[in-house]
Short mmCIF file of C-alpha atoms in Angstrom, two decimals:
data_model
loop_
_atom_site.label_atom_id
_atom_site.label_comp_id
_atom_site.label_asym_id
_atom_site.label_seq_id
_atom_site.Cartn_x
_atom_site.Cartn_y
_atom_site.Cartn_z
CA MET A 1 9.64 34.73 14.99
CA SER A 2 8.96 37.01 11.61
CA ARG A 3 5.62 36.96 9.99
CA ARG A 4 5.97 33.89 6.77
CA ARG A 5 5.56 35.33 3.73
CA ASP A 6 3.92 32.62 1.84
CA THR A 7 0.56 31.31 2.42
CA MET A 8 -1.50 28.80 3.96
CA ARG A 9 -2.59 25.76 1.37
CA LEU A 10 -5.45 23.98 2.68
CA GLY A 11 -6.95 20.29 2.02
CA ALA A 12 -10.81 19.57 2.03
CA PHE A 13 -10.27 15.72 3.42
CA LEU A 14 -13.85 14.24 2.49
CA TYR A 15 -15.66 11.46 4.14
CA PRO A 16 -19.06 10.87 2.62
CA GLY A 17 -21.24 11.96 5.93
CA GLY A 18 -18.22 13.88 7.83
CA HIS A 19 -14.65 12.34 9.90
CA HIS A 20 -16.84 12.36 12.88
CA VAL A 21 -17.28 8.25 14.06
CA ALA A 22 -20.77 9.14 14.40
CA ALA A 23 -21.54 11.51 11.95
CA TRP A 24 -23.67 9.14 10.14
CA ARG A 25 -26.23 9.11 12.75
CA HIS A 26 -26.00 13.32 12.99
CA PRO A 27 -29.65 14.81 11.26
CA SER A 28 -27.63 17.02 9.80
CA SER A 29 -25.59 14.82 7.85
CA GLN A 30 -26.97 12.12 4.76
CA ALA A 31 -26.72 8.77 5.54
CA ASP A 32 -26.27 7.47 2.12
CA ALA A 33 -23.12 10.15 1.61
CA GLY A 34 -20.77 7.52 0.60
CA ILE A 35 -22.64 5.87 -2.53
CA ASP A 36 -24.67 9.47 -3.46
CA PRO A 37 -22.82 11.60 -6.64
CA ALA A 38 -24.72 14.05 -6.00
CA HIS A 39 -23.23 14.97 -2.34
CA TYR A 40 -19.93 14.60 -3.70
CA ARG A 41 -20.43 17.32 -6.43
CA ARG A 42 -21.92 20.09 -4.52
CA LEU A 43 -18.98 19.42 -1.95
CA ALA A 44 -16.30 20.22 -4.31
CA LYS A 45 -18.64 22.86 -6.33
CA VAL A 46 -18.24 24.09 -1.82
CA ALA A 47 -14.57 23.71 -1.68
CA GLU A 48 -13.76 24.82 -5.13
CA ALA A 49 -15.57 28.05 -4.23
CA ALA A 50 -13.74 28.78 -1.06
CA LYS A 51 -10.12 28.22 -2.84
CA PHE A 52 -9.35 24.73 -1.60
CA ASP A 53 -6.34 24.28 -3.00
CA LEU A 54 -7.13 20.71 -3.35
CA ILE A 55 -9.94 17.41 -2.37
CA PHE A 56 -8.37 14.46 -0.84
CA LEU A 57 -10.18 10.64 -0.63
CA ALA A 58 -8.51 8.55 1.17
CA ASP A 59 -8.82 4.41 0.74
CA GLY A 60 -8.62 1.14 1.90
CA VAL A 61 -8.99 -1.99 0.18
CA SER A 62 -10.48 -4.31 2.60
CA ILE A 63 -13.73 -3.34 5.64
CA ARG A 64 -11.32 -2.56 8.55
CA GLY A 65 -12.34 -4.88 11.43
CA ASP A 66 -13.67 -8.41 11.73
CA ASP A 67 -16.18 -7.52 14.77
CA ILE A 68 -19.30 -7.21 12.09
CA ASP A 69 -21.85 -5.80 14.77
CA ALA A 70 -19.48 -2.57 15.55
CA LEU A 71 -19.07 -2.33 11.66
CA SER A 72 -23.10 -2.26 11.12
CA ARG A 73 -22.83 0.96 13.43
CA THR A 74 -19.81 2.78 11.45
CA ALA A 75 -20.14 4.39 8.50
CA ILE A 76 -16.10 5.43 8.63
CA ARG A 77 -13.93 1.75 7.36
CA TYR A 78 -14.43 1.84 3.83
CA VAL A 79 -18.23 0.53 3.95
CA GLY A 80 -20.44 1.63 1.54
CA GLN A 81 -18.03 4.41 -0.49
CA PHE A 82 -17.21 4.86 -4.33
CA GLU A 83 -13.70 3.57 -5.54
CA PRO A 84 -11.95 6.86 -5.28
CA LEU A 85 -10.29 7.34 -8.22
CA THR A 86 -14.01 6.38 -10.40
CA LEU A 87 -15.11 9.20 -8.30
CA LEU A 88 -12.85 11.84 -8.43
CA SER A 89 -13.01 11.66 -12.37
CA HIS A 90 -16.52 12.35 -12.17
CA LEU A 91 -15.93 15.12 -10.34
CA SER A 92 -13.51 16.16 -12.66
CA ALA A 93 -15.92 16.97 -15.13
CA VAL A 94 -17.93 19.53 -12.80
CA THR A 95 -14.88 21.02 -11.48
CA GLU A 96 -12.02 23.33 -12.65
CA ARG A 97 -9.02 24.66 -10.59
CA ILE A 98 -9.32 22.45 -7.68
CA GLY A 99 -6.88 19.73 -6.77
CA LEU A 100 -7.92 15.74 -7.28
CA VAL A 101 -5.90 13.60 -4.48
CA ALA A 102 -7.19 10.10 -4.17
CA THR A 103 -5.06 7.15 -1.85
CA ALA A 104 -3.64 4.14 -3.86
CA SER A 105 -1.80 1.84 -1.64
CA THR A 106 1.85 0.80 -3.09
CA THR A 107 1.40 -2.38 -1.05
CA TYR A 108 -1.69 -3.50 -2.84
CA ASN A 109 -1.50 -2.32 -6.58
CA GLU A 110 0.76 -2.60 -9.30
CA PRO A 111 2.89 -0.07 -10.62
CA PHE A 112 1.56 0.30 -14.23
CA HIS A 113 -1.50 0.40 -13.33
CA VAL A 114 -0.66 3.71 -10.65
CA ALA A 115 0.93 5.28 -12.84
CA ARG A 116 -2.03 4.45 -16.03
CA LYS A 117 -4.20 5.38 -13.90
CA PHE A 118 -3.33 8.68 -12.19
CA ALA A 119 -1.63 9.96 -15.32
CA SER A 120 -5.12 8.98 -16.64
CA LEU A 121 -7.30 11.07 -13.97
CA ASP A 122 -4.46 14.55 -14.66
CA HIS A 123 -5.38 14.32 -18.61
CA LEU A 124 -8.91 14.16 -17.46
CA SER A 125 -9.00 17.17 -15.34
CA GLY A 126 -6.51 19.35 -16.96
CA GLY A 127 -3.34 19.26 -14.47
CA ARG A 128 -5.01 19.18 -10.99
CA ALA A 129 -4.55 14.53 -10.12
CA GLY A 130 -2.21 14.19 -6.72
CA TRP A 131 -1.32 10.52 -5.97
CA ASN A 132 -1.18 10.36 -2.37
CA LEU A 133 1.01 6.61 -1.73
CA VAL A 134 1.12 4.93 1.11
CA THR A 135 1.46 1.50 2.55
CA SER A 136 -1.63 -0.44 3.23
CA ALA A 137 -1.75 -0.79 7.25
CA ASP A 138 -4.41 -2.84 7.16
CA PRO A 139 -3.50 -6.68 7.50
CA ARG A 140 -6.98 -7.40 6.62
CA GLU A 141 -6.56 -6.38 3.27
CA ALA A 142 -3.33 -9.22 2.11
CA TYR A 143 -6.62 -11.36 2.36
CA ASN A 144 -8.18 -10.05 -0.83
CA PHE A 145 -5.25 -10.45 -2.74
CA SER A 146 -4.15 -13.88 -2.64
CA ARG A 147 -1.49 -13.83 0.96
CA ASP A 148 -2.46 -15.41 3.80
CA SER A 149 -0.58 -12.83 5.64
CA HIS A 150 0.37 -8.89 5.46
CA LEU A 151 4.14 -7.27 4.71
CA ALA A 152 6.43 -6.56 7.53
CA HIS A 153 5.69 -2.80 7.89
CA ALA A 154 10.01 -2.73 6.99
CA SER A 155 9.28 -4.26 3.83
CA ARG A 156 6.35 -3.06 2.74
CA TYR A 157 8.31 0.91 2.72
CA ALA A 158 11.00 -1.31 1.48
CA ARG A 159 8.57 -1.80 -1.22
CA ALA A 160 7.10 2.11 -1.16
CA GLU A 161 10.60 2.98 -2.52
CA GLU A 162 11.14 0.55 -5.20
CA PHE A 163 7.09 1.54 -6.79
CA VAL A 164 7.31 5.17 -6.79
CA ASP A 165 10.95 5.15 -8.42
CA VAL A 166 8.85 3.05 -11.36
CA VAL A 167 5.51 4.92 -11.06
CA THR A 168 7.53 8.07 -11.63
CA GLY A 169 9.32 6.71 -14.53
CA LEU A 170 6.51 4.96 -16.08
CA TRP A 171 4.94 9.01 -16.25
CA ASP A 172 8.23 9.97 -18.34
CA THR A 173 7.28 7.42 -20.72
CA PHE A 174 6.57 10.19 -23.87
CA GLU A 175 8.82 13.22 -23.65
CA ASP A 176 5.71 16.71 -23.18
CA ASP A 177 6.02 17.29 -27.43
CA ALA A 178 6.25 13.42 -28.23
CA PHE A 179 2.37 13.73 -30.02
CA VAL A 180 2.55 15.15 -32.88
CA ARG A 181 0.03 14.03 -34.42
CA ASP A 182 0.41 15.04 -38.24
CA ARG A 183 -2.06 13.94 -40.57
CA GLU A 184 0.06 14.52 -44.06
CA GLU A 185 3.37 12.99 -42.75
CA GLY A 186 1.02 10.27 -40.90
CA ARG A 187 2.75 10.61 -37.33
CA PHE A 188 1.19 9.90 -34.65
CA PHE A 189 4.19 10.37 -32.56
CA ASP A 190 7.66 11.12 -32.86
CA PRO A 191 9.66 7.50 -32.13
CA ALA A 192 12.58 9.39 -30.50
CA LYS A 193 10.36 10.62 -28.02
CA LEU A 194 9.33 7.69 -26.40
CA HIS A 195 11.57 5.88 -23.82
CA VAL A 196 11.37 3.11 -22.07
CA LEU A 197 11.94 1.94 -18.51
CA GLY A 198 13.31 -0.93 -18.65
CA HIS A 199 13.37 -1.33 -14.96
CA GLU A 200 14.95 -4.58 -12.41
CA GLY A 201 14.73 -4.48 -9.08
CA GLU A 202 14.15 -5.92 -6.09
CA HIS A 203 10.41 -6.29 -6.06
CA PHE A 204 9.03 -4.85 -9.60
CA SER A 205 10.46 -6.00 -13.51
CA VAL A 206 8.45 -3.33 -15.29
CA ARG A 207 9.23 -2.27 -19.37
CA GLY A 208 7.48 -0.31 -20.05
CA PRO A 209 6.50 1.81 -21.99
CA LEU A 210 2.90 3.69 -20.66
CA ASN A 211 0.68 4.04 -22.62
CA VAL A 212 -0.69 7.10 -21.76
CA PRO A 213 1.19 10.48 -22.89
CA ARG A 214 2.38 12.45 -20.39
CA PRO A 215 0.84 14.48 -17.99
CA PRO A 216 0.25 17.95 -17.97
CA GLN A 217 1.75 18.01 -15.05
CA GLY A 218 4.37 16.11 -15.91
CA HIS A 219 3.76 13.70 -12.55
CA PRO A 220 0.60 14.00 -10.71
CA VAL A 221 1.95 15.96 -7.69
CA VAL A 222 2.70 12.82 -5.23
CA VAL A 223 1.54 13.17 -1.75
CA GLN A 224 2.60 10.87 1.20
CA ALA A 225 0.80 9.81 4.23
CA GLY A 226 2.91 8.49 7.17
CA SER A 227 4.68 9.46 9.71
CA SER A 228 7.08 7.18 10.95
CA GLU A 229 10.63 7.02 10.58
CA ALA A 230 10.36 4.93 7.38
CA GLY A 231 7.83 7.00 5.89
CA LYS A 232 10.04 10.85 6.44
CA ALA A 233 12.71 9.16 5.55
CA LEU A 234 10.80 7.85 2.21
CA ALA A 235 8.69 11.77 2.04
CA ALA A 236 12.31 13.30 2.37
CA ARG A 237 12.93 11.31 -1.29
CA THR A 238 9.75 11.24 -2.66
CA ALA A 239 6.82 13.29 -1.89
CA GLU A 240 5.63 16.73 -2.29
CA VAL A 241 2.82 17.66 0.09
CA ILE A 242 2.61 15.20 3.25
CA PHE A 243 -0.61 14.42 4.94
CA THR A 244 0.52 13.47 8.79
CA ALA A 245 -1.14 14.32 12.78
CA GLN A 246 0.36 16.27 15.47
CA ALA A 247 -1.47 16.68 18.61
CA THR A 248 0.77 20.05 20.55
CA LEU A 249 2.73 22.65 18.98
CA ASP A 250 6.24 21.03 20.32
CA ASP A 251 5.01 18.10 17.80
CA ALA A 252 4.78 19.83 15.09
CA THR A 253 7.72 22.05 14.61
CA ALA A 254 9.20 19.19 15.87
CA PHE A 255 8.19 17.05 12.89
CA TYR A 256 8.17 19.99 10.34
CA ALA A 257 11.87 20.64 11.24
CA ASP A 258 12.92 17.16 11.06
CA VAL A 259 11.14 16.38 7.77
CA LYS A 260 12.34 19.86 5.98
CA GLY A 261 15.60 19.33 7.35
CA ARG A 262 16.16 15.80 5.40
CA LEU A 263 14.99 17.09 2.27
CA GLY A 264 19.12 18.61 1.45
CA ARG A 265 20.52 15.24 1.50
CA HIS A 266 18.15 14.78 -1.85
CA GLY A 267 19.10 18.22 -3.12
CA ARG A 268 15.89 19.11 -3.01
CA GLU A 269 15.14 22.56 -1.57
CA PRO A 270 11.78 23.10 1.75
CA ASP A 271 9.10 24.71 -0.33
CA SER A 272 10.14 21.64 -2.46
CA LEU A 273 7.54 19.70 -0.04
CA LYS A 274 4.07 20.87 1.74
CA ILE A 275 3.48 19.85 5.19
CA LEU A 276 -0.65 19.33 5.75
CA PRO A 277 -1.25 18.45 9.08
CA GLY A 278 -5.09 17.54 9.25
CA ALA A 279 -7.38 20.07 11.60
CA PHE A 280 -10.59 18.42 12.83
CA PRO A 281 -12.88 22.17 13.37
CA VAL A 282 -16.07 22.12 14.80
CA VAL A 283 -16.93 26.12 13.96
CA GLY A 284 -19.81 27.69 16.24
CA ARG A 285 -20.79 31.03 15.69
CA THR A 286 -20.18 31.20 19.66
CA MET A 287 -17.89 29.10 22.19
CA ALA A 288 -21.08 27.89 23.53
CA GLU A 289 -22.49 26.70 19.85
CA ALA A 290 -19.61 25.34 19.12
CA GLU A 291 -19.29 22.74 22.49
CA ASP A 292 -22.59 21.74 21.92
CA LYS A 293 -22.33 20.30 17.87
CA TYR A 294 -19.30 18.31 19.88
CA ASP A 295 -21.32 17.74 22.36
CA ALA A 296 -23.96 16.23 20.40
CA LEU A 297 -22.29 13.83 17.95
CA GLN A 298 -19.91 12.23 21.43
CA GLU A 299 -23.70 11.06 22.08
CA LEU A 300 -23.98 9.68 19.94
CA ILE A 301 -21.01 7.84 20.12
CA HIS A 302 -22.14 3.58 20.74
CA PRO A 303 -19.59 1.85 22.96
CA VAL A 304 -18.62 -0.89 20.67
CA VAL A 305 -17.84 1.31 17.29
CA GLY A 306 -15.46 3.28 19.94
CA ARG A 307 -13.43 0.32 21.35
CA SER A 308 -13.16 -0.63 17.61
CA LEU A 309 -11.69 1.87 16.66
CA LEU A 310 -9.60 2.40 19.36
CA GLU A 311 -8.37 -1.55 18.46
CA GLN A 312 -7.89 -0.69 15.16
CA LEU A 313 -5.98 2.48 15.12
CA ALA A 314 -4.18 2.16 18.44
CA GLY A 315 -2.65 -2.00 18.01
CA LEU A 316 -4.48 -2.34 20.72
CA ASP A 317 -6.46 -5.84 22.59
CA LEU A 318 -9.03 -4.59 24.97
CA SER A 319 -10.65 -8.20 25.62
CA GLY A 320 -10.91 -7.94 29.00
CA TYR A 321 -10.72 -4.96 29.43
CA SER A 322 -13.47 -2.66 31.29
CA ASP A 323 -14.56 1.01 29.62
CA ASP A 324 -13.12 2.07 32.72
CA ALA A 325 -9.53 0.60 32.89
CA PRO A 326 -6.53 2.24 31.47
CA VAL A 327 -5.21 1.81 27.97
CA PRO A 328 -3.10 -1.48 27.77
CA PRO A 329 0.13 -1.50 25.88
CA ALA A 330 0.12 -2.18 22.27
CA ASN A 331 0.26 -5.60 20.69
CA GLY A 332 3.03 -4.84 18.16
CA THR A 333 0.85 -5.11 15.21
CA GLU A 334 1.90 -4.69 11.48
CA GLY A 335 -0.60 -1.56 11.36
CA GLY A 336 -0.02 2.11 11.20
CA LYS A 337 3.35 2.78 14.03
CA SER A 338 3.57 6.17 14.09
CA ARG A 339 -0.29 6.40 14.76
CA GLN A 340 0.44 3.88 17.17
CA ASP A 341 2.91 5.45 18.34
CA LEU A 342 0.66 8.63 18.68
CA LEU A 343 -2.15 7.51 20.06
CA VAL A 344 -0.29 5.44 23.06
CA THR A 345 1.34 8.57 23.89
CA ILE A 346 -1.39 11.07 24.41
CA ALA A 347 -3.28 8.19 27.07
CA ARG A 348 0.11 7.54 29.02
CA ARG A 349 0.41 11.45 29.06
CA GLU A 350 -2.96 12.26 30.01
CA GLY A 351 -3.94 9.16 32.51
CA LEU A 352 -6.78 8.34 30.05
CA THR A 353 -9.09 5.09 29.98
CA ILE A 354 -10.75 3.33 27.53
CA ARG A 355 -12.87 5.07 26.74
CA GLU A 356 -11.92 8.50 27.17
CA LEU A 357 -9.10 7.58 24.45
CA TYR A 358 -12.19 6.19 22.63
CA LEU A 359 -13.89 9.28 23.03
CA ARG A 360 -10.98 10.86 22.45
CA ILE A 361 -9.78 10.04 19.40
CA ALA A 362 -13.98 9.62 17.91
CA GLY A 363 -13.29 12.91 15.85
CA ALA A 364 -10.40 13.38 14.60
CA ARG A 365 -8.77 9.93 14.88
CA GLY A 366 -5.50 11.42 16.71
CA HIS A 367 -5.57 14.25 14.47
CA TRP A 368 -5.70 17.75 15.49
CA THR A 369 -9.34 18.68 17.22
CA LEU A 370 -10.23 22.18 17.25
CA ILE A 371 -13.18 23.59 18.93
CA GLY A 372 -14.61 27.21 18.79
CA THR A 373 -15.68 30.53 16.81
CA PRO A 374 -14.01 30.98 13.38
CA ALA A 375 -10.89 33.98 15.00
CA ARG A 376 -10.69 31.37 17.71
CA ILE A 377 -10.33 28.89 15.23
CA ALA A 378 -8.48 31.15 12.95
CA ASP A 379 -6.06 32.30 15.50
CA ALA A 380 -5.03 28.34 16.03
CA LEU A 381 -4.49 27.65 12.39
CA GLN A 382 -2.75 30.85 12.19
CA GLU A 383 -0.10 29.90 15.23
CA ARG A 384 0.97 27.14 14.18
CA PHE A 385 1.70 28.07 10.22
CA GLU A 386 4.05 31.01 11.70
CA ALA A 387 5.57 28.92 14.22
CA TYR A 388 6.46 26.77 11.61
CA GLY A 389 4.32 23.43 12.29
CA ALA A 390 2.56 23.97 8.89
CA ASP A 391 2.58 24.98 5.70
CA GLY A 392 -1.43 24.76 5.65
CA PHE A 393 -3.74 21.91 7.09
CA ASN A 394 -5.78 19.00 5.49
CA ILE A 395 -9.40 20.02 6.73
CA MET A 396 -11.32 17.36 8.17
CA PRO A 397 -15.46 18.67 8.63
CA PRO A 398 -16.66 16.39 11.09
CA THR A 399 -19.90 16.40 9.83
CA LEU A 400 -21.31 16.91 5.87
CA PRO A 401 -21.95 19.01 4.30
CA GLY A 402 -22.47 21.23 7.30
CA GLY A 403 -19.04 21.15 8.58
CA LEU A 404 -17.45 22.26 5.20
CA ASP A 405 -19.96 24.77 4.55
CA ASP A 406 -19.26 26.33 8.49
CA PHE A 407 -15.55 26.18 7.72
CA ALA A 408 -15.85 27.66 4.52
CA THR A 409 -17.83 30.55 5.20
CA LEU A 410 -16.29 30.68 8.23
CA VAL A 411 -13.49 30.01 8.53
CA ILE A 412 -11.84 30.84 5.39
CA SER A 413 -13.41 34.46 5.43
CA GLU A 414 -11.34 35.08 8.28
CA LEU A 415 -8.09 33.62 7.62
CA GLN A 416 -8.69 35.68 4.04
CA ARG A 417 -9.18 39.20 6.13
CA ARG A 418 -5.88 38.06 7.47
CA ARG A 419 -3.96 37.57 4.53
CA LEU A 420 -3.34 34.08 5.63
CA PHE A 421 -5.13 32.60 2.60
CA ARG A 422 -6.07 33.36 -1.00
CA THR A 423 -8.60 34.64 -2.99
CA GLU A 424 -8.21 33.55 -6.36
CA TYR A 425 -6.48 30.57 -7.84
CA GLU A 426 -2.67 31.65 -8.97
CA GLY A 427 -3.21 28.98 -11.30
CA THR A 428 -4.99 26.50 -13.02
CA THR A 429 -2.83 22.89 -12.02
CA LEU A 430 -2.44 21.58 -8.95
CA ARG A 431 1.15 21.96 -8.77
CA GLU A 432 0.52 25.86 -9.23
CA ASN A 433 -1.75 26.37 -7.25
CA LEU A 434 0.84 24.84 -4.77
CA GLY A 435 3.88 26.94 -5.87
CA LEU A 436 5.23 23.39 -6.97
CA ALA A 437 7.76 23.13 -10.06
CA ARG A 438 6.33 20.91 -12.79
CA PRO A 439 9.78 18.24 -13.53
CA HIS A 440 11.60 17.58 -15.99
CA HIS A 441 11.24 15.49 -17.91
CA ARG A 442 13.97 12.52 -17.78
CA ARG A 443 15.33 10.27 -20.58
CA HIS A 444 15.70 6.24 -19.15
CA ASP A 445 16.43 4.39 -22.47
CA VAL A 446 17.16 0.32 -21.98
CA ALA A 447 16.01 -0.66 -25.68
CA ARG A 448 13.52 0.57 -28.38
CA PRO A 449 9.85 -1.57 -28.36
CA LYS A 450 10.31 -2.88 -32.18
#
């Protein structure tokens, strides 16, 4: 296969103390990282100095889990951390080029709120905002929004399809040059360049107009995290970046070809969508050092936490099963279908016990785990990139700040030496750095506001 002419795109996926389920217990991490703005400012500056494309913050609007004992022993269930858009607004003031991407669910938000907040972040940051569109996987979120049951998987995606159309329509309320601010004529904006959405659909009735000028990027970059059939269909039509999880090279290349192959149906070019699988790198200057780092984290996993994490991610009911029992069938919950399928497939393929599977996922939660020297990790990333299994990677440091420091200092320099990653930013906006076109304004007049 011929060498790709493009270079990798890299995201820095930041969990407070790191992605490993026991990261907060490790002496190199910061136990109260989730509520320390100085911690995040430091991480943002490290990531920007290394020329990462973006910072990514995940989110959920519930505490994930009903087992209070397990919850009290972990820091990765959206417990004790900032709301991401508020935090990214803060980080926009101490960074200049790096993209700022946050999750906002289409299941338990309203389109107007999402459109307004991300348009505001795009203005605050000078065109660096990205919206990670998700359909809520955790049924507990329903209880925080006056519902007594979670929407079914198909219903969540039907709502998401309409939701994203409303949001992007609202971002096109004003034309780019609508705000003339002519003091002499007494005209703040040109009324001919205001367009009312007037959306009436199955799930939403949203008149508009949005009360924020068109974002600097036209639209903040639309990101999606979801690999189910419905997720891939939604991404092919609407997403510009996909965060995904594939365990093997064959799985990655199949997913890449599948999703890219769908773009033509929507009049899109392959380069209009960047696929960034998650990668969990444990970096050592020697192989022995890397393995020692990983083993030290694994030894900190409390069994209660491991079992609880597996129940949540894989849709399993482990009550009545010992840790040494084979992994039982999934119980068909309305959670994240693609992640459930991935984890159960791994367990079946390798004949894993419950303990073996929760130890396997405690770091990357089903994403790609890489343990080794900078050269070895760069080799693996290069192979997947050049085989068209990825356009880049969403890097998931095992601990923070050390895991990000290791990757930025050791692995990125190796990727740059191989000319696989930039040494300087190409532009000032997230779109420019990702190589994504700025969307044209779309008129959608229904009726002028009086």
